[in-house]
Tab-separated table of C-alpha atoms and ligand atoms in Angstrom:
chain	number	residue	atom	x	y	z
O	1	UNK	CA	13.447	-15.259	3.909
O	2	UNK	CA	10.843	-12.990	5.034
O	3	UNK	CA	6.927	-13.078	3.913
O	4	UNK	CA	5.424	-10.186	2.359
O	5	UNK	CA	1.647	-10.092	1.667
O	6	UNK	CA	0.321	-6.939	-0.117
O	7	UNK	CA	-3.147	-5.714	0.498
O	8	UNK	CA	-4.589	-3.916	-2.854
O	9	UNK	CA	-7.912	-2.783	-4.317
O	10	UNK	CA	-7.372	-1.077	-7.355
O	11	UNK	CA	-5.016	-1.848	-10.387
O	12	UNK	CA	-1.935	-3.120	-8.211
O	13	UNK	CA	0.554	-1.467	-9.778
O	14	UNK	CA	2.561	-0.794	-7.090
O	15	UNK	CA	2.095	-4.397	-6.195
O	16	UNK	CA	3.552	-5.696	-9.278
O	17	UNK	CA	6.692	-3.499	-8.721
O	18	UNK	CA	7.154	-4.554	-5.805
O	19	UNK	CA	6.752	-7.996	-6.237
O	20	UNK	CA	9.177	-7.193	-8.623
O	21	UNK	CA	11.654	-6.032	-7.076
O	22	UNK	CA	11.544	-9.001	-4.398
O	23	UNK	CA	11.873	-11.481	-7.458
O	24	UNK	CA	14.603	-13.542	-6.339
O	25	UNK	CA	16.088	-11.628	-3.519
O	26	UNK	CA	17.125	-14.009	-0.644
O	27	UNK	CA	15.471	-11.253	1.870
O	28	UNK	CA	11.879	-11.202	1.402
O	29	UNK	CA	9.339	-12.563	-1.443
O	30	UNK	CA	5.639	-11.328	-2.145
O	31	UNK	CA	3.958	-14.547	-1.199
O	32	UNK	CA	-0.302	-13.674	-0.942
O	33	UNK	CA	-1.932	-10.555	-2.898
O	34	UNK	CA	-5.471	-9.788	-0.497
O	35	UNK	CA	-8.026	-7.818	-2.704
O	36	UNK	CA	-11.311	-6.580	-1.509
O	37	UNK	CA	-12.623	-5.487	-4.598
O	38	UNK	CA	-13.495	-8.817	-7.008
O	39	UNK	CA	-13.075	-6.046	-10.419
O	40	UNK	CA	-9.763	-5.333	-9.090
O	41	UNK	CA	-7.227	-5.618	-11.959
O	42	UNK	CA	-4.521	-6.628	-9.424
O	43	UNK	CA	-6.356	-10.055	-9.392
O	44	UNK	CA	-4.683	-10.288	-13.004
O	45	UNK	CA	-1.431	-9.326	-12.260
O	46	UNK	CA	-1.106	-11.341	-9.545
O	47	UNK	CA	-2.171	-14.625	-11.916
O	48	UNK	CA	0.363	-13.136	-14.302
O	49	UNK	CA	3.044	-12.498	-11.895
O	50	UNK	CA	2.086	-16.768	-10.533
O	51	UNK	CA	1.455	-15.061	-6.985
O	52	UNK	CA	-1.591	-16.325	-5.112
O	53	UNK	CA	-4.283	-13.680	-4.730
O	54	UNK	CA	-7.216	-14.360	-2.496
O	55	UNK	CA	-10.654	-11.831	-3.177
O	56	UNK	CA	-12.068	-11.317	0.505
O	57	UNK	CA	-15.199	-9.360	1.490
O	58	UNK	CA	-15.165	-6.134	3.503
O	59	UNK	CA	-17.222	-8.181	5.969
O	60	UNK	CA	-14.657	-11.144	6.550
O	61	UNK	CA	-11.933	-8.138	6.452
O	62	UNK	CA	-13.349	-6.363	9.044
O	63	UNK	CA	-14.028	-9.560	11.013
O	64	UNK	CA	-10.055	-10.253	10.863
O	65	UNK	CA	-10.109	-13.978	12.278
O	66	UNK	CA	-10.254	-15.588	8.608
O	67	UNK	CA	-7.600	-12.837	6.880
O	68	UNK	CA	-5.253	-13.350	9.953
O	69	UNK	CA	-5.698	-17.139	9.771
O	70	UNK	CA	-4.806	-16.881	5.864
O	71	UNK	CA	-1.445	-14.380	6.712
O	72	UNK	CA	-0.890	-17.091	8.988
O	73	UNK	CA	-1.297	-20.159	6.926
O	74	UNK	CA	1.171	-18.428	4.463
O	75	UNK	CA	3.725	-17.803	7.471
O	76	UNK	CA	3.260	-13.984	6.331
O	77	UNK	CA	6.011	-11.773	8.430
O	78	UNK	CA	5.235	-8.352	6.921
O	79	UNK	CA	1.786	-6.683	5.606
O	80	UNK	CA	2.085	-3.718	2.596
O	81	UNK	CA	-1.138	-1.991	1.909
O	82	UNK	CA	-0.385	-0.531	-2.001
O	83	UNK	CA	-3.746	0.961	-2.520
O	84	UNK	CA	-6.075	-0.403	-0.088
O	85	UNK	CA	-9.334	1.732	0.523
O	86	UNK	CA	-10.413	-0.462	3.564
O	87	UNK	CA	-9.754	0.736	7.711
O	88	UNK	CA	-7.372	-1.712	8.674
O	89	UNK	CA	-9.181	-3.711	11.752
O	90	UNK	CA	-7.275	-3.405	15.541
O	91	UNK	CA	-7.380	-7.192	15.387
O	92	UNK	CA	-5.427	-7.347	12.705
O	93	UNK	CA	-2.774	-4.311	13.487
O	94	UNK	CA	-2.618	-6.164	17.284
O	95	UNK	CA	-1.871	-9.750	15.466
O	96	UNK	CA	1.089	-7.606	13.193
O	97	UNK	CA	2.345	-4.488	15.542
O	98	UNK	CA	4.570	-2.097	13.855
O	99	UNK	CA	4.564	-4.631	10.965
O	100	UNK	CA	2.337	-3.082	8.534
O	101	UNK	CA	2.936	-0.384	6.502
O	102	UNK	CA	1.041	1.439	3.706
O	103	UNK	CA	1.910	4.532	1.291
O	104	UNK	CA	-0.154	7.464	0.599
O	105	UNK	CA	-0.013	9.696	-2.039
O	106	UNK	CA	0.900	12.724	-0.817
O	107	UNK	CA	2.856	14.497	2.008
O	108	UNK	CA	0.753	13.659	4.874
O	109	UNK	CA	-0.998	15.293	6.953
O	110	UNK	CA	-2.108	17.043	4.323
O	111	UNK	CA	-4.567	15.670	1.987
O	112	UNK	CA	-5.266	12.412	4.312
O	113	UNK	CA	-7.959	10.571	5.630
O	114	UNK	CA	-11.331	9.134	4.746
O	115	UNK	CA	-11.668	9.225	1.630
O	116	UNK	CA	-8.770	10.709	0.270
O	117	UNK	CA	-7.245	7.979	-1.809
O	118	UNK	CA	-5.979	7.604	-5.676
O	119	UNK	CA	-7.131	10.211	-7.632
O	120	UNK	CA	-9.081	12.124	-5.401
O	121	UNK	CA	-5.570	13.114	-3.598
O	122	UNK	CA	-4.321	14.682	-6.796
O	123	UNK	CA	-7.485	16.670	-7.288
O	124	UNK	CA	-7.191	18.307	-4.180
O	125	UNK	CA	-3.462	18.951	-4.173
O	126	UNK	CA	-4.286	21.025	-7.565
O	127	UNK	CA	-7.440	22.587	-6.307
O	128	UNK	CA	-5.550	23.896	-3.334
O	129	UNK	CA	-2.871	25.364	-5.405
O	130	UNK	CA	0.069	23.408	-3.642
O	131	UNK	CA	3.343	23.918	-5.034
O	132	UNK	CA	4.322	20.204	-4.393
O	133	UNK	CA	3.122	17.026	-3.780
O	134	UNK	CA	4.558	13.126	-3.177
O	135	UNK	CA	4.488	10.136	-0.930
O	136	UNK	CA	4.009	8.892	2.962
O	137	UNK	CA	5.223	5.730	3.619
O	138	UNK	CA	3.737	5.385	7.395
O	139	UNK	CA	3.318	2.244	10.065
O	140	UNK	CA	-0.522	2.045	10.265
O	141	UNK	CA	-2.298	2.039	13.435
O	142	UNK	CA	-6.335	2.329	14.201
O	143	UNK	CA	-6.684	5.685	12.042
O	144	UNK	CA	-6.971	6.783	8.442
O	145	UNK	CA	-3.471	8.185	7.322
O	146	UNK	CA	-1.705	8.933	11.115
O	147	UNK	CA	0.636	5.903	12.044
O	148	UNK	CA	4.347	6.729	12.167
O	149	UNK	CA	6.358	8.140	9.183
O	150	UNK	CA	9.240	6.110	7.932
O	151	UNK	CA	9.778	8.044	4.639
O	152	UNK	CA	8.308	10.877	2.169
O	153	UNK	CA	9.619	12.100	-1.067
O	154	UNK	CA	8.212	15.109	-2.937
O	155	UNK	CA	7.780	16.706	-6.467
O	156	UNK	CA	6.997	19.039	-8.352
O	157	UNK	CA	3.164	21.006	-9.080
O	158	UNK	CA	3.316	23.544	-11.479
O	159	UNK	CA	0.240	25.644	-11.613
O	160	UNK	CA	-0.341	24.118	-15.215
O	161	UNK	CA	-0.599	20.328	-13.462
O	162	UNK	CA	-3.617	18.773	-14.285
O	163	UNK	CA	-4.421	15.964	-11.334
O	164	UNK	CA	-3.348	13.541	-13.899
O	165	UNK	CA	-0.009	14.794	-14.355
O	166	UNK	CA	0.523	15.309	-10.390
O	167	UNK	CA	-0.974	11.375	-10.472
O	168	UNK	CA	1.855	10.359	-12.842
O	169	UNK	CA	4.864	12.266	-10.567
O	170	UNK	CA	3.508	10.834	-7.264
O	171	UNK	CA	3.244	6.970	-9.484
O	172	UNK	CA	7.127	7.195	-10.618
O	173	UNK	CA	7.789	8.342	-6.560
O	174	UNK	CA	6.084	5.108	-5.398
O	175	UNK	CA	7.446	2.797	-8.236
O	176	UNK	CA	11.328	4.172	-6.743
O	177	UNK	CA	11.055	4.242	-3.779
O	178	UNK	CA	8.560	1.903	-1.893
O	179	UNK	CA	10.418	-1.143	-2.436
O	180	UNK	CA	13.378	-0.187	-1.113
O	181	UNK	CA	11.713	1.135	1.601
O	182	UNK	CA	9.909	-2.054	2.498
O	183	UNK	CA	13.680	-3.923	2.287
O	184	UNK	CA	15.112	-1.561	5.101
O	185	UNK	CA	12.027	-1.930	7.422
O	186	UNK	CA	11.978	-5.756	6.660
O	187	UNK	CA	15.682	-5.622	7.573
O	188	UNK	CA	14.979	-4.296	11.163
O	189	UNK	CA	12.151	-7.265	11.845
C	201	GAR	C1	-1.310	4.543	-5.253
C	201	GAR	O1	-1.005	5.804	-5.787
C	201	GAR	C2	-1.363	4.619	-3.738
C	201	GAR	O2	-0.474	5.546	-3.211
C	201	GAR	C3	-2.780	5.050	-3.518
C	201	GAR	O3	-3.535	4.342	-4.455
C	201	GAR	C4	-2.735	4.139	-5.622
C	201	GAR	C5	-2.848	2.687	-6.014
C	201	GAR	O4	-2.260	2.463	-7.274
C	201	GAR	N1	-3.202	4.783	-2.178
C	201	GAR	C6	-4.078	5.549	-1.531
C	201	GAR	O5	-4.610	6.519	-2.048
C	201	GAR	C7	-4.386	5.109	-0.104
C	201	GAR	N2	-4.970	6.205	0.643
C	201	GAR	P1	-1.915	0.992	-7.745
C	201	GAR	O6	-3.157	0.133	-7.452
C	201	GAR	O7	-1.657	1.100	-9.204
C	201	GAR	O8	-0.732	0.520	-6.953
C-alpha cells in the first residue's frame, strides 16, 4: 500500500476525486491533504472525506525541512500537486525524485508558467483563439510547468467557448483521467 499526499490550494476538487478513486484500493490511499491557502475549501473536503489536512505557510513550504518531515512522518511514497499555485522547493523534489507529479490545465507548453493557473489558463486559451485545449500530467522538477510529460488529453474550443465552458471540458478531463494516471505511475515505484 502506497502513500499518496496531495498538495492543493484552491477548492480540491480534483483532490476529492482522487481520493476517491483510491477509496479502498489495496494499491495506494490519499493519506495527508497540504494546503497553503487557510480559505482553501479543500480544507473542508478533506474533514468531510476524514483525511488529515495540514494548512502550512508559503514560508515553512519554501523552507521544506518541516513539510518533508510531515510527508515523512506519514510514510508518504508519492506527492500529487491538484491545484497548487506554489514553486515546488529543490529540497523537496531532491527528498521525492521523479515522485511528484502535478496536472495543468492545458496542453503544455502552451499556456504554462508563472502565473498561468485555474482560470487564467482558460482565458487565454479563448483569447488566443485555440481550437483545443486539455490537460498535462508532468513529473515536476525546479521550473513552472517543464518536468517530463506522462500524459495529455485534449478537447474541444469552439469559437463560441466562453473560458468557463473551456474550464468545465478541461474539469471532466482531469476528473477521468488523473487518477488513473497516478495508479500506473504509482505502479512503476
Ligand atoms: C485544476 O483545473 C488544475 O488543473 C489547476 O487548478 C485547478 C484546481 O481545481 N491547476 C493549475 O492551474 C496549476 N498550474 P481543483 O482545486 O478543483 O482541483
Amino acid at each position: 500500500m502506497k502513500n499518496i499526499a496531495i498538495l492543493a490550494s484552491g477548492s480540491g476538487s480534483n483532490a476529492e476525486n482522487i481520493a476517491s478513486y483510491f477509496k479502498g484500493k489495496e494499491s495506494a490511499r490519499v493519506s495527508l491533504i497540504i494546503c497553503n491557502n487557510p480559505q482553501a475549501y479543500v480544507i473542508e473536503r478533506a474533514k468531510r472525506l476524514g483525511i488529515e489536512c495540514k494548512v502550512i505557510t508559503k514560508k515553512e513550504f519554501m523552507e521544506a525541512d518541516s513539510t518533508i518531515a510531515l510527508l515523512k512522518e506519514h510514510c508518504i511514497d508519492f506527492i500529487v500537486l491538484a491545484g497548487f499555485l506554489l514553486l515546488v522547493p529543490e529540497k523537496l523534489i531532491k527528498a521525492y525524485p521523479g515522485k511528484i507529479v502535478n496536472i495543468h490545465p492545458a496542453l503544455l507548453p502552451k499556456h504554462g508558467g508563472k502565473g498561468m493557473y485555474g482560470d487564467n489558463v482558460h482565458k487565454a486559451v479563448v483569447e488566443c483563439g485555440d481550437t483545443e485545449s486539455g490537460i498535462t500530467i508532468h513529473l515536476i522538477d525546479e521550473e513552472y510547468d517543464k518536468g517530463t510529460t506522462f500524459f495529455q488529453a485534449k478537447c474541444p474550443v469552439l469559437p463560441t467557448d466562453t473560458p468557463d465552458d473551456v474550464a468545465a471540458k478541461v474539469h471532466a478531463l482531469e476528473y477521468e483521467h488523473f487518477p488513473h494516471v497516478i495508479e500506473e505511475i504509482i505502479a512503476t515505484l
